[in-house]
PDB file of C-alpha atoms in Angstrom:
ATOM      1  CA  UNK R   1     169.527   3.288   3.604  1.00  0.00           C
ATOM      2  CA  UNK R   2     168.350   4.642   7.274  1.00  0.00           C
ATOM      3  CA  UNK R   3     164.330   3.411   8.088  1.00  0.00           C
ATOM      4  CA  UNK R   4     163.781   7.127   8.204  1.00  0.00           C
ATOM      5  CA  UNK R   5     164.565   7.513   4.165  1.00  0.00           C
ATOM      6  CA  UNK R   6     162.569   4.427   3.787  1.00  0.00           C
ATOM      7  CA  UNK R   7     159.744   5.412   5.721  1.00  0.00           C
ATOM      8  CA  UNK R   8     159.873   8.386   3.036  1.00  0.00           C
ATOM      9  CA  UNK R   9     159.935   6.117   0.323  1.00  0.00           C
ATOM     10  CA  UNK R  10     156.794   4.026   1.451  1.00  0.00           C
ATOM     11  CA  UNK R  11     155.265   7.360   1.961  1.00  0.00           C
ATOM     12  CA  UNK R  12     156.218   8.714  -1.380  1.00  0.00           C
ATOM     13  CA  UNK R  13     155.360   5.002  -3.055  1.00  0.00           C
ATOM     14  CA  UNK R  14     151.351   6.133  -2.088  1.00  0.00           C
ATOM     15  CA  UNK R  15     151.990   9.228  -4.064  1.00  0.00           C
ATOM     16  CA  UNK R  16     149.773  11.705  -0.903  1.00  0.00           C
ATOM     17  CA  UNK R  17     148.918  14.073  -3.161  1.00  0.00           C
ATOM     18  CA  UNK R  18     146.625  11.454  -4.792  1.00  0.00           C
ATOM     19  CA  UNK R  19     145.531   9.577  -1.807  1.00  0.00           C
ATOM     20  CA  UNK R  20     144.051  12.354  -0.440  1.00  0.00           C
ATOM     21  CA  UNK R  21     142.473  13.491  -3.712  1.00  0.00           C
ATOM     22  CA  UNK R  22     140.817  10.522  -4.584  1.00  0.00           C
ATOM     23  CA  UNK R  23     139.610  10.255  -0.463  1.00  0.00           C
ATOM     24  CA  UNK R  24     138.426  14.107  -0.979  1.00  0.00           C
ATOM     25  CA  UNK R  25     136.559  12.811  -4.790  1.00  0.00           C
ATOM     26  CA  UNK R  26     135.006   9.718  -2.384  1.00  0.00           C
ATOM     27  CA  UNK R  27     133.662  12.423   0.313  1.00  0.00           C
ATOM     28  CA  UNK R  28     132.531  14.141  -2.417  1.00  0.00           C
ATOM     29  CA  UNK R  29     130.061  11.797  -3.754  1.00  0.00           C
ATOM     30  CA  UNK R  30     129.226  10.626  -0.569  1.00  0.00           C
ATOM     31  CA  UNK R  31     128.202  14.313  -0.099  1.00  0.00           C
ATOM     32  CA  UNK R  32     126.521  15.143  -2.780  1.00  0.00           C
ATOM     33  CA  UNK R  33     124.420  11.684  -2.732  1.00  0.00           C
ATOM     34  CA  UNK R  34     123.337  13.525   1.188  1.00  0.00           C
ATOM     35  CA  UNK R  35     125.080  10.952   2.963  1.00  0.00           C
ATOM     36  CA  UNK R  36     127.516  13.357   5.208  1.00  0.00           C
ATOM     37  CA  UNK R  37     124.587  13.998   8.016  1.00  0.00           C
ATOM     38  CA  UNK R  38     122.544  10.997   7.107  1.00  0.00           C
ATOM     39  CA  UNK R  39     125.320   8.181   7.425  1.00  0.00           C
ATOM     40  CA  UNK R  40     128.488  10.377   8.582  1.00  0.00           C
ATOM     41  CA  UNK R  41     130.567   6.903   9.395  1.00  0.00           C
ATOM     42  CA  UNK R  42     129.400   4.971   6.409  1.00  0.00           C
ATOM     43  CA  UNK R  43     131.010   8.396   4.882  1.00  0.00           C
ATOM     44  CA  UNK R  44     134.554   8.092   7.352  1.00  0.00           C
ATOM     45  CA  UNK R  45     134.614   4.250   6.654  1.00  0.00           C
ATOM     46  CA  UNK R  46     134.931   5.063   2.668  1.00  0.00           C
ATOM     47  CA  UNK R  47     136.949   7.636   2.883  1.00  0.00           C
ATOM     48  CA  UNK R  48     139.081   5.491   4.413  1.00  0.00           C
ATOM     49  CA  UNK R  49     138.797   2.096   1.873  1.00  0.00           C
ATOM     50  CA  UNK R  50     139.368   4.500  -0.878  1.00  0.00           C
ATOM     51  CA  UNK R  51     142.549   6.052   0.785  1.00  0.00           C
ATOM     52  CA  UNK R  52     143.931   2.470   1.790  1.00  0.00           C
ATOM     53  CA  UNK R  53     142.981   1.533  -1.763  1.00  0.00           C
ATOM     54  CA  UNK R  54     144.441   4.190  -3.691  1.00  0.00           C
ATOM     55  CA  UNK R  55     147.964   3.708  -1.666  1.00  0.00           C
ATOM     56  CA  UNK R  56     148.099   0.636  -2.259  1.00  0.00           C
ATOM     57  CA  UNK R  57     147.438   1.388  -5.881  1.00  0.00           C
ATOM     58  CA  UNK R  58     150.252   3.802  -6.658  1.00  0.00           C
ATOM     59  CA  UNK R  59     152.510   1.150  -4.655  1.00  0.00           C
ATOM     60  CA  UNK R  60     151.907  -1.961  -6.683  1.00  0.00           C
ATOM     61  CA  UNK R  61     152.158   0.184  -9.644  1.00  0.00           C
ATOM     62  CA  UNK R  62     155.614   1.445  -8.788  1.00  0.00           C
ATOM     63  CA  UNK R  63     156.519  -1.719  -8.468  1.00  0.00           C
ATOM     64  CA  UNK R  64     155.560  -3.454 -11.653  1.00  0.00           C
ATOM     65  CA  UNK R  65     156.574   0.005 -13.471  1.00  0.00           C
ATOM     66  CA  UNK R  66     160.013  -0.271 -11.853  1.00  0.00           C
ATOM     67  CA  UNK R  67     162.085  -0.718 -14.827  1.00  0.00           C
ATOM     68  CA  UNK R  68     160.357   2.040 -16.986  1.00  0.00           C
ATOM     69  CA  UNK R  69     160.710   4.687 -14.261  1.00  0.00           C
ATOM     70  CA  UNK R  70     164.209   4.411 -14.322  1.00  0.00           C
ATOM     71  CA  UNK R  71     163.723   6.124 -17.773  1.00  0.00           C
ATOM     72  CA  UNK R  72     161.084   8.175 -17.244  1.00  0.00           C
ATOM     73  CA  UNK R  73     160.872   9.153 -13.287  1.00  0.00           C
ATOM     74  CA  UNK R  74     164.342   7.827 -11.921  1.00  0.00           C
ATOM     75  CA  UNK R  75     163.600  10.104  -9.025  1.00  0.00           C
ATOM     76  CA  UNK R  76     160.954   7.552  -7.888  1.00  0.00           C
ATOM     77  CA  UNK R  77     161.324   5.512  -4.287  1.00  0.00           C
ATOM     78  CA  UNK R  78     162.556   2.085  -6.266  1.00  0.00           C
ATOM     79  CA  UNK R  79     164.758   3.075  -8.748  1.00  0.00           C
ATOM     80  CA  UNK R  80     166.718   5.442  -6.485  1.00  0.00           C
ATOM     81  CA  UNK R  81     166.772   2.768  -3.639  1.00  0.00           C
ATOM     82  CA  UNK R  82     164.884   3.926  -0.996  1.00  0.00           C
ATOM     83  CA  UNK R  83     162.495   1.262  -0.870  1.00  0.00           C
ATOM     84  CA  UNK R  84     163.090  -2.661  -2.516  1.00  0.00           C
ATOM     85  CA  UNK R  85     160.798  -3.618  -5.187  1.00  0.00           C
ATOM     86  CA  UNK R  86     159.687  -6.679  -2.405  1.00  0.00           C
ATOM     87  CA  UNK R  87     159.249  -4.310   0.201  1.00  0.00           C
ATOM     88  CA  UNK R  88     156.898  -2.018  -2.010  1.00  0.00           C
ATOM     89  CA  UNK R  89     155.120  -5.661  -2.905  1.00  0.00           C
ATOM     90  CA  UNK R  90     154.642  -6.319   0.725  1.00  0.00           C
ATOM     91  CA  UNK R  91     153.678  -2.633   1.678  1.00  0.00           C
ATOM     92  CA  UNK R  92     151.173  -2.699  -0.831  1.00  0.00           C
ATOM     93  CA  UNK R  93     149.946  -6.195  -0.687  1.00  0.00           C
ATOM     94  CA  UNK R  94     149.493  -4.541   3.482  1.00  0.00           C
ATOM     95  CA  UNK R  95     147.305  -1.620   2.064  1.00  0.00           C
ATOM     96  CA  UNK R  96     145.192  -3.508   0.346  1.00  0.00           C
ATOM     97  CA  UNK R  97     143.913  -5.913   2.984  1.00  0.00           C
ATOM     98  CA  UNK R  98     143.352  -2.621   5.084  1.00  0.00           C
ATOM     99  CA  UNK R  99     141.252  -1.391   2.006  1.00  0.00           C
ATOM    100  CA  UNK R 100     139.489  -4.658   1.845  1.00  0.00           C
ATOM    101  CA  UNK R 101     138.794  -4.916   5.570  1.00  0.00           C
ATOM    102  CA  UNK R 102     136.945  -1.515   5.433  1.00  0.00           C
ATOM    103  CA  UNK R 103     134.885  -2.061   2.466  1.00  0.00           C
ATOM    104  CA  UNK R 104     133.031  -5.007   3.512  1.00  0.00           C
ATOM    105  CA  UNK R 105     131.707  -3.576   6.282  1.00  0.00           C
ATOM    106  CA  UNK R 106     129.795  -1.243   3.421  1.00  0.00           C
ATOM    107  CA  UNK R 107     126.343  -1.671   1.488  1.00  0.00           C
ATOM    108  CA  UNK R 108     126.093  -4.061  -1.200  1.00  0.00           C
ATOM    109  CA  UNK R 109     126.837  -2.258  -4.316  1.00  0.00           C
ATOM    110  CA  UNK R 110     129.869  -0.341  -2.504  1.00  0.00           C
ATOM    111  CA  UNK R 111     131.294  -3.333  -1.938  1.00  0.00           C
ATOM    112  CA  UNK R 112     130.575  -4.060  -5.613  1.00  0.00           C
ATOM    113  CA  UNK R 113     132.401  -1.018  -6.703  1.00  0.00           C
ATOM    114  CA  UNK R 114     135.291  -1.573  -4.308  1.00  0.00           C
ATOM    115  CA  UNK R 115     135.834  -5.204  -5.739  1.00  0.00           C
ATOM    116  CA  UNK R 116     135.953  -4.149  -9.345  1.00  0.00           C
ATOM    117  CA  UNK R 117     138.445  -1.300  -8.241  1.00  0.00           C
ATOM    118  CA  UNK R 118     140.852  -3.281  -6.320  1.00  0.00           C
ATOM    119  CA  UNK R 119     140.896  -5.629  -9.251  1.00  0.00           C
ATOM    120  CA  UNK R 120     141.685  -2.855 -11.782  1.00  0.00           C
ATOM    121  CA  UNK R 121     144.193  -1.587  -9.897  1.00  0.00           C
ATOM    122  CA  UNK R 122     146.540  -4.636  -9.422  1.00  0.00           C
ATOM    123  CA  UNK R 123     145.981  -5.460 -13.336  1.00  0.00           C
ATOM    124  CA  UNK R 124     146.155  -1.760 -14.627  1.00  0.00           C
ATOM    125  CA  UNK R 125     149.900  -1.918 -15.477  1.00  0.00           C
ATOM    126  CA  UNK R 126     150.300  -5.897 -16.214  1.00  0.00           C
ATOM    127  CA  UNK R 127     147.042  -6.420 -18.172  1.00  0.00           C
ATOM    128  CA  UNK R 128     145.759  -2.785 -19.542  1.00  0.00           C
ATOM    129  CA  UNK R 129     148.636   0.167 -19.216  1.00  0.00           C
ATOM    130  CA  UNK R 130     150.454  -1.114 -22.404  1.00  0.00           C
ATOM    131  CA  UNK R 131     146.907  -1.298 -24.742  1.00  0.00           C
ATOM    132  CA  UNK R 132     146.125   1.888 -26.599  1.00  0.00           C
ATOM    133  CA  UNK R 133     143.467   4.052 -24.972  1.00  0.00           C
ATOM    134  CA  UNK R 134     142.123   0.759 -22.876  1.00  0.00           C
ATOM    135  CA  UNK R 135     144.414   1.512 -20.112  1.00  0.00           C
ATOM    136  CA  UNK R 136     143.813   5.406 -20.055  1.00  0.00           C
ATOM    137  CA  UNK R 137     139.984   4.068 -19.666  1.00  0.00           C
ATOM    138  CA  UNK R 138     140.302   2.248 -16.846  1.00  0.00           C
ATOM    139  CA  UNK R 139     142.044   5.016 -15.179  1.00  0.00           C
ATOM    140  CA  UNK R 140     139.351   7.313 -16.168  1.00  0.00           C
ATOM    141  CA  UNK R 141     136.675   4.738 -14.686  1.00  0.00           C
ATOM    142  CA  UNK R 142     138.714   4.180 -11.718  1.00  0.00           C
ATOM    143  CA  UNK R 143     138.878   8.503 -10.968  1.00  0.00           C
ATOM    144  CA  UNK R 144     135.451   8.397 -11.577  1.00  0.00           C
ATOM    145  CA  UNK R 145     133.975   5.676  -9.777  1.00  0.00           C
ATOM    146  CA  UNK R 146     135.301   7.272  -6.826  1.00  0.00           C
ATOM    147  CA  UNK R 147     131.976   9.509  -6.208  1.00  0.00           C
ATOM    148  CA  UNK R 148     129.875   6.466  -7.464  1.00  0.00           C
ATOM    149  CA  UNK R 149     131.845   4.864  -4.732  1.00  0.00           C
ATOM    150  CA  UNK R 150     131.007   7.516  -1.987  1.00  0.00           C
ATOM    151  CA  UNK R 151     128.214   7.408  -3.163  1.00  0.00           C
ATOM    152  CA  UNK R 152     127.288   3.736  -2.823  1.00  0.00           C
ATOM    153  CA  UNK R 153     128.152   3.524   0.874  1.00  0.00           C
ATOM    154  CA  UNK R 154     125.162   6.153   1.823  1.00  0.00           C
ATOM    155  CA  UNK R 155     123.384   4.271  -0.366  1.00  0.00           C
ATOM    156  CA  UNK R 156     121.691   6.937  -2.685  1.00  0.00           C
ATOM    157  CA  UNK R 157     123.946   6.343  -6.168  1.00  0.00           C
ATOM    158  CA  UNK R 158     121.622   8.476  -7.803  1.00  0.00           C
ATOM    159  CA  UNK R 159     122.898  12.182  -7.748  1.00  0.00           C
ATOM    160  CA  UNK R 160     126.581  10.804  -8.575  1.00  0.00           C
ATOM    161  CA  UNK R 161     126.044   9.360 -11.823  1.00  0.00           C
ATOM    162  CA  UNK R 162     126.358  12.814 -13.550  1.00  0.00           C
ATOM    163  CA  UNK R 163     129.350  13.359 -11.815  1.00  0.00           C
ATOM    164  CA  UNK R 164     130.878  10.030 -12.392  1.00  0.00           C
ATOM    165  CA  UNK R 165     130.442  10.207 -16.337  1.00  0.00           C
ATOM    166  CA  UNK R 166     132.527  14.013 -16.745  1.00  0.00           C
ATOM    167  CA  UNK R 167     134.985  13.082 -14.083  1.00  0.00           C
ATOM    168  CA  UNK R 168     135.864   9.658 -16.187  1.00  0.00           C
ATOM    169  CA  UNK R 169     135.866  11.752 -19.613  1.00  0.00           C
ATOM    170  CA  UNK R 170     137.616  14.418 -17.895  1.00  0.00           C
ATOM    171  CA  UNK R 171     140.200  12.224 -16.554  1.00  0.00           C
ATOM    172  CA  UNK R 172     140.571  10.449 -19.800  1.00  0.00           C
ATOM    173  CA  UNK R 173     141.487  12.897 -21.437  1.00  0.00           C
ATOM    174  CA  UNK R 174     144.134  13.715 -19.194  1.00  0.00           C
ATOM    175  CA  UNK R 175     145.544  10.042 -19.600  1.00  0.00           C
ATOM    176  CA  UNK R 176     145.928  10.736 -23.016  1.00  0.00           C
ATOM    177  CA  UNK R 177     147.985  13.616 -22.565  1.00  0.00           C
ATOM    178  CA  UNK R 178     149.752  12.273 -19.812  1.00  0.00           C
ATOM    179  CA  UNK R 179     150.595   9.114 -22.396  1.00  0.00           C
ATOM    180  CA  UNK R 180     152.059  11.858 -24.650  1.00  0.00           C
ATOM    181  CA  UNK R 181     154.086  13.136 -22.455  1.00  0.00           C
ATOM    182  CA  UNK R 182     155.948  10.053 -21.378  1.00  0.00           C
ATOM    183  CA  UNK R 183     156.091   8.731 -24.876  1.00  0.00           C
ATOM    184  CA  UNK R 184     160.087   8.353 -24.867  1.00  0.00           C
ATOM    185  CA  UNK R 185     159.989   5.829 -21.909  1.00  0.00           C
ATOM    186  CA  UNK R 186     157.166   4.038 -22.901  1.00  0.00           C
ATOM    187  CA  UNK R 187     158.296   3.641 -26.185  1.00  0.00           C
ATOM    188  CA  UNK R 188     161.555   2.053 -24.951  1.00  0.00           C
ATOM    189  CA  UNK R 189     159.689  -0.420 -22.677  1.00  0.00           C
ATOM    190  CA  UNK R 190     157.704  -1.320 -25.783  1.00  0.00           C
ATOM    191  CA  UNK R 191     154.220  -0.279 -24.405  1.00  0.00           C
ATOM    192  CA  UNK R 192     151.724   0.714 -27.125  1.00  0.00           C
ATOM    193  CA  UNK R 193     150.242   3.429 -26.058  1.00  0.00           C
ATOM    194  CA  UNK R 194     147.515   5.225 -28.124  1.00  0.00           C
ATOM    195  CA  UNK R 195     150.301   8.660 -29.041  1.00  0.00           C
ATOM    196  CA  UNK R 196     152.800   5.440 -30.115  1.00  0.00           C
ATOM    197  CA  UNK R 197     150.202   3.819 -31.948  1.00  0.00           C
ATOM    198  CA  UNK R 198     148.131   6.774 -33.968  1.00  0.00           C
ATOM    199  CA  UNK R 199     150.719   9.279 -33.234  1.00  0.00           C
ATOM    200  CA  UNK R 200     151.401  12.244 -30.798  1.00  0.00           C
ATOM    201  CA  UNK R 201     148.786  14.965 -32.743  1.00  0.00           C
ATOM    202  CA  UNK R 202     146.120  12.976 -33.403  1.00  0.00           C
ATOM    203  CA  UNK R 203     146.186  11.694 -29.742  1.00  0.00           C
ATOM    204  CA  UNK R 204     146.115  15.265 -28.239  1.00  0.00           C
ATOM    205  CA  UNK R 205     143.418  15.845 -31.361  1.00  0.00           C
ATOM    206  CA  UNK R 206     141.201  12.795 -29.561  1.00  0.00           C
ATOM    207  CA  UNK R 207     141.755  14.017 -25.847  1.00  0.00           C
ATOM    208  CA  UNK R 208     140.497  17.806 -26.795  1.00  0.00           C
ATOM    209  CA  UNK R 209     137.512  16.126 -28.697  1.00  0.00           C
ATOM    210  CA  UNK R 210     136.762  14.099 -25.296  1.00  0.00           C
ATOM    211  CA  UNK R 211     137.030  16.985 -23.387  1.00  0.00           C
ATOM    212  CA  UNK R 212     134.846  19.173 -25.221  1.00  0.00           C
ATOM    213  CA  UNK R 213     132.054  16.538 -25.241  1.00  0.00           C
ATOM    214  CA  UNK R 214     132.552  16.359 -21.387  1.00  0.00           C
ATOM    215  CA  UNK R 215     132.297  20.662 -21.252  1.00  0.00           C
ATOM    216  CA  UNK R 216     129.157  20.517 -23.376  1.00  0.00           C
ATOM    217  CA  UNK R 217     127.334  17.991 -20.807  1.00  0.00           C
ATOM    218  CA  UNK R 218     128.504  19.616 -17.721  1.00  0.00           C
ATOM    219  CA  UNK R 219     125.549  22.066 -17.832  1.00  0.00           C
ATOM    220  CA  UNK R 220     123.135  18.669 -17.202  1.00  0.00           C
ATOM    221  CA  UNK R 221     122.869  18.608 -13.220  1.00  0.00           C
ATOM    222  CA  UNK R 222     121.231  22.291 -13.876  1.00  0.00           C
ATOM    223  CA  UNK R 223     119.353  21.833 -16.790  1.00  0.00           C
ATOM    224  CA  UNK R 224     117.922  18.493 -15.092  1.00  0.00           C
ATOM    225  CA  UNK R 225     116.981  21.042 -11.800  1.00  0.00           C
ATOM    226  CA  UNK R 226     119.722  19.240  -9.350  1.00  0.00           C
ATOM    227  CA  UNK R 227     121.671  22.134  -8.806  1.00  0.00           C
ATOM    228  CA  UNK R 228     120.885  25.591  -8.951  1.00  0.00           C
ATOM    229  CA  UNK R 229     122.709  28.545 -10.435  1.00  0.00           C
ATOM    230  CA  UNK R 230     125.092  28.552  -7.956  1.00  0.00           C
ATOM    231  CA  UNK R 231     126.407  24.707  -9.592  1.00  0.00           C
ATOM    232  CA  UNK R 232     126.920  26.937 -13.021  1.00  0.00           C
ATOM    233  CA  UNK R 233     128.532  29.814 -11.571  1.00  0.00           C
ATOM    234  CA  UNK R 234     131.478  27.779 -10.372  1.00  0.00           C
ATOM    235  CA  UNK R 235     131.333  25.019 -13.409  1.00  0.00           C
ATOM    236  CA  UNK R 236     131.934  27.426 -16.178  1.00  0.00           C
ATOM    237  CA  UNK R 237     134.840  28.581 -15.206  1.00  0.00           C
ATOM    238  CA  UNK R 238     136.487  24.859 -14.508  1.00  0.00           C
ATOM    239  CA  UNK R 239     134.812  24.048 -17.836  1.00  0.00           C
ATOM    240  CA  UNK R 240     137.099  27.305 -18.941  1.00  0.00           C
ATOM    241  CA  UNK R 241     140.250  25.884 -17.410  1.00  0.00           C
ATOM    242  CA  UNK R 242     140.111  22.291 -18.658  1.00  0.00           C
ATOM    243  CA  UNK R 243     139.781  23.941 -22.619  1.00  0.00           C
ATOM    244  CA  UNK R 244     142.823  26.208 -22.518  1.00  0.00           C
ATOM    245  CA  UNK R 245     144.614  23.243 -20.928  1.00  0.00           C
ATOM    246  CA  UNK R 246     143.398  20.863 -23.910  1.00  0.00           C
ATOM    247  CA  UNK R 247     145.156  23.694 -25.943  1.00  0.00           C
ATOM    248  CA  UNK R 248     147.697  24.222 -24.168  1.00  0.00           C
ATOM    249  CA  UNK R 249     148.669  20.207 -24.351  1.00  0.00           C
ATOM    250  CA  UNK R 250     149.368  20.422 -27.702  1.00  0.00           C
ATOM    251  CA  UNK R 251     152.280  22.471 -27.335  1.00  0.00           C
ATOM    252  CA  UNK R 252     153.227  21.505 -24.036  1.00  0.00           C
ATOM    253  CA  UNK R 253     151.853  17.881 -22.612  1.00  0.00           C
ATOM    254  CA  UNK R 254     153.575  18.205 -19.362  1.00  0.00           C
ATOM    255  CA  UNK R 255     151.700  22.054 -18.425  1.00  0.00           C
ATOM    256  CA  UNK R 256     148.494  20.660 -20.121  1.00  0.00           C
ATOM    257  CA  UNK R 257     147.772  17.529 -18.239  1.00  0.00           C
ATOM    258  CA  UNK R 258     148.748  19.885 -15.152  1.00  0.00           C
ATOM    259  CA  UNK R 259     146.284  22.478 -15.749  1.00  0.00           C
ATOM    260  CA  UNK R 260     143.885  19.999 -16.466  1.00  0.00           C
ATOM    261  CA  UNK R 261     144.289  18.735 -13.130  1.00  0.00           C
ATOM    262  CA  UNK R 262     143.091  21.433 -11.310  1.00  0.00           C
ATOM    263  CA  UNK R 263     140.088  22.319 -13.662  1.00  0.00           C
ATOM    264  CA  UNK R 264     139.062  18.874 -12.667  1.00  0.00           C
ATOM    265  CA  UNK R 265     138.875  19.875  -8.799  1.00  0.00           C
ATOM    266  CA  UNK R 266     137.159  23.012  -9.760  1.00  0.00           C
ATOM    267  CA  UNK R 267     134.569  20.798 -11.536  1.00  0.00           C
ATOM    268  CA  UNK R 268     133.691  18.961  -8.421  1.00  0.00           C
ATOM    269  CA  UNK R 269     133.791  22.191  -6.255  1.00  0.00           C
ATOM    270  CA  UNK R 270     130.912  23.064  -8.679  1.00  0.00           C
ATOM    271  CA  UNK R 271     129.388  20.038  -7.532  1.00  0.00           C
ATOM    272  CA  UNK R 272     130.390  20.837  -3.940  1.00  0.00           C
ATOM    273  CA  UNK R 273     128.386  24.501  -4.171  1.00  0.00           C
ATOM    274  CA  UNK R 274     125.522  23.357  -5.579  1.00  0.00           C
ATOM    275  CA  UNK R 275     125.038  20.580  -3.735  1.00  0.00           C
ATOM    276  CA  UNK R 276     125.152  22.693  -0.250  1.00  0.00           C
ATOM    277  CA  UNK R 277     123.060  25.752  -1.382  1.00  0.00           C
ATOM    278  CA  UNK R 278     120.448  23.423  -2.674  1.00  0.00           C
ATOM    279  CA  UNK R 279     120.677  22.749   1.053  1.00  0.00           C
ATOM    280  CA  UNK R 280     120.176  26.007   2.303  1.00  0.00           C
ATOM    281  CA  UNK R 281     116.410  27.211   3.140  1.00  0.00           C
ATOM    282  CA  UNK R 282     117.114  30.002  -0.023  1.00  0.00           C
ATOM    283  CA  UNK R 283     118.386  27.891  -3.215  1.00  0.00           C
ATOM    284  CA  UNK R 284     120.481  30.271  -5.854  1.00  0.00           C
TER     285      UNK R 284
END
């Protein structure tokens, strides 16, 4: 194996697509909360923590998860051989001191948050991924806290809460599906997931339930004066998105969880608008 092809597999061990996400989720609550021309490096330095953090993450994950992604994701740096299951220990063990240095040079409660997190993550698959629904919450917190972690670090937590709560619901629902769709491996590794343990339907039957409870609040940041109309204008139609993809899921997991995805981003866009035309001299 060349260090160029494992240089790819460390990269691909952070999963990028995510790393950046969860940075962009972090900015976002930082954002909203006002923080981007109030405390713009309190803003860089969380980014930052949550991008270390995140990497790190997806690594240590990988790495514990080794034996069931040769079932369900064989394509994955360690089971094709790119990277050693010690080198993606070390490379994420690495990431997380990074993550660690950053956050302590934060407020108080981000530093809170950023504990809790970086605990969750390194006992999400040995302690949690296995028990039905309780790992597929702690995901959902740990998407969510991101903004409540943005947040934190300009220290104005207030205007994120909202946005934590339907980003967590959102994302748990999500989980679920996700769960569905990689029932075969997980079965095999003898996880008990909630689809193995109350069954495929009625799992996809609790993650559309979730989801609508999460559509019906969404109006709140509006109907609370936060945001103006310009917040609804763009929510609705994310709200739209994320119920055809609950529908969708039931026939096919893999497109579902997928679409839900991006109705998720379109939901803090919403967030995004309204928080920056609230900010203009004429609100919508």
């Amino acid at each position: 194996m060349t260090a160029g092809e494992t240089g790819r597999g460390l990269l691909e061990l952070t999963r990028p697509v995510n790393v950046i996400a969860a940075s962009v989720l972090t900015f976002i609550g930082s954002f909203v909360a006002g923080g981007l021309a109030e405390k713009p490096l309190a803003t860089a330095t969380a980014v930052g923590a949550t991008a270390l953090a995140v990497g790190a993450g997806n690594a240590i994950n990988d790495y514990f998860d080794r034996e069931i992604d040769r079932i369900n994701q064989p394509e994955r740096a360690i089971p094709r051989g790119a990277v050693s299951p010690r080198g993606a220990l070390a490379f994420s063990l690495l990431l997380f001191a990074g993550a660690v240095a950053l956050a302590v040079t934060l407020p108080t409660l981000a530093i809170a948050i950023a504990a809790v997190n970086l605990f969750a993550l390194i006992a999400y698959t040995e302690l949690f991924k296995g028990l039905p629904g309780l790992g597929n919450a702690l995901v959902a917190y740990l998407v969510g806290s991101t903004f409540l972690f943005g947040a934190a670090a300009v220290e104005e937590i207030g205007p994120a809460v909202v946005l934590f709560v339907l980003a967590a619901v959102a994302t748990l629902t999500r989980e679920i599906v996700k769960d569905v769709e990689d029932i075969e491996g997980d079965r095999a590794e003898g996880l008990n997931t909630l689809p193995i343990a109350i069954g495929e339907r009625r799992a996809l039957t609790v993650a559309a339930g979730l989801l609508v409870v999460a559509v019906v609040a969404s109006p709140v940041p509006y109907l609370r004066g936060d945001f103006g109309l310009a917040y609804l204008v763009v929510v609705v139609p994310a709200d739209a998105v994320m119920l055809v993809a609950a529908y969708e899921s039931f026939a096919d997991p893999s497109s579902g969880q997928s679409r839900l995805k991006y109705g998720m981003f379109l939901a803090a866009l919403a967030f995004i608008v309204g928080r920056g035309v609230r900010a203009l001299p004429i609100s919508l």
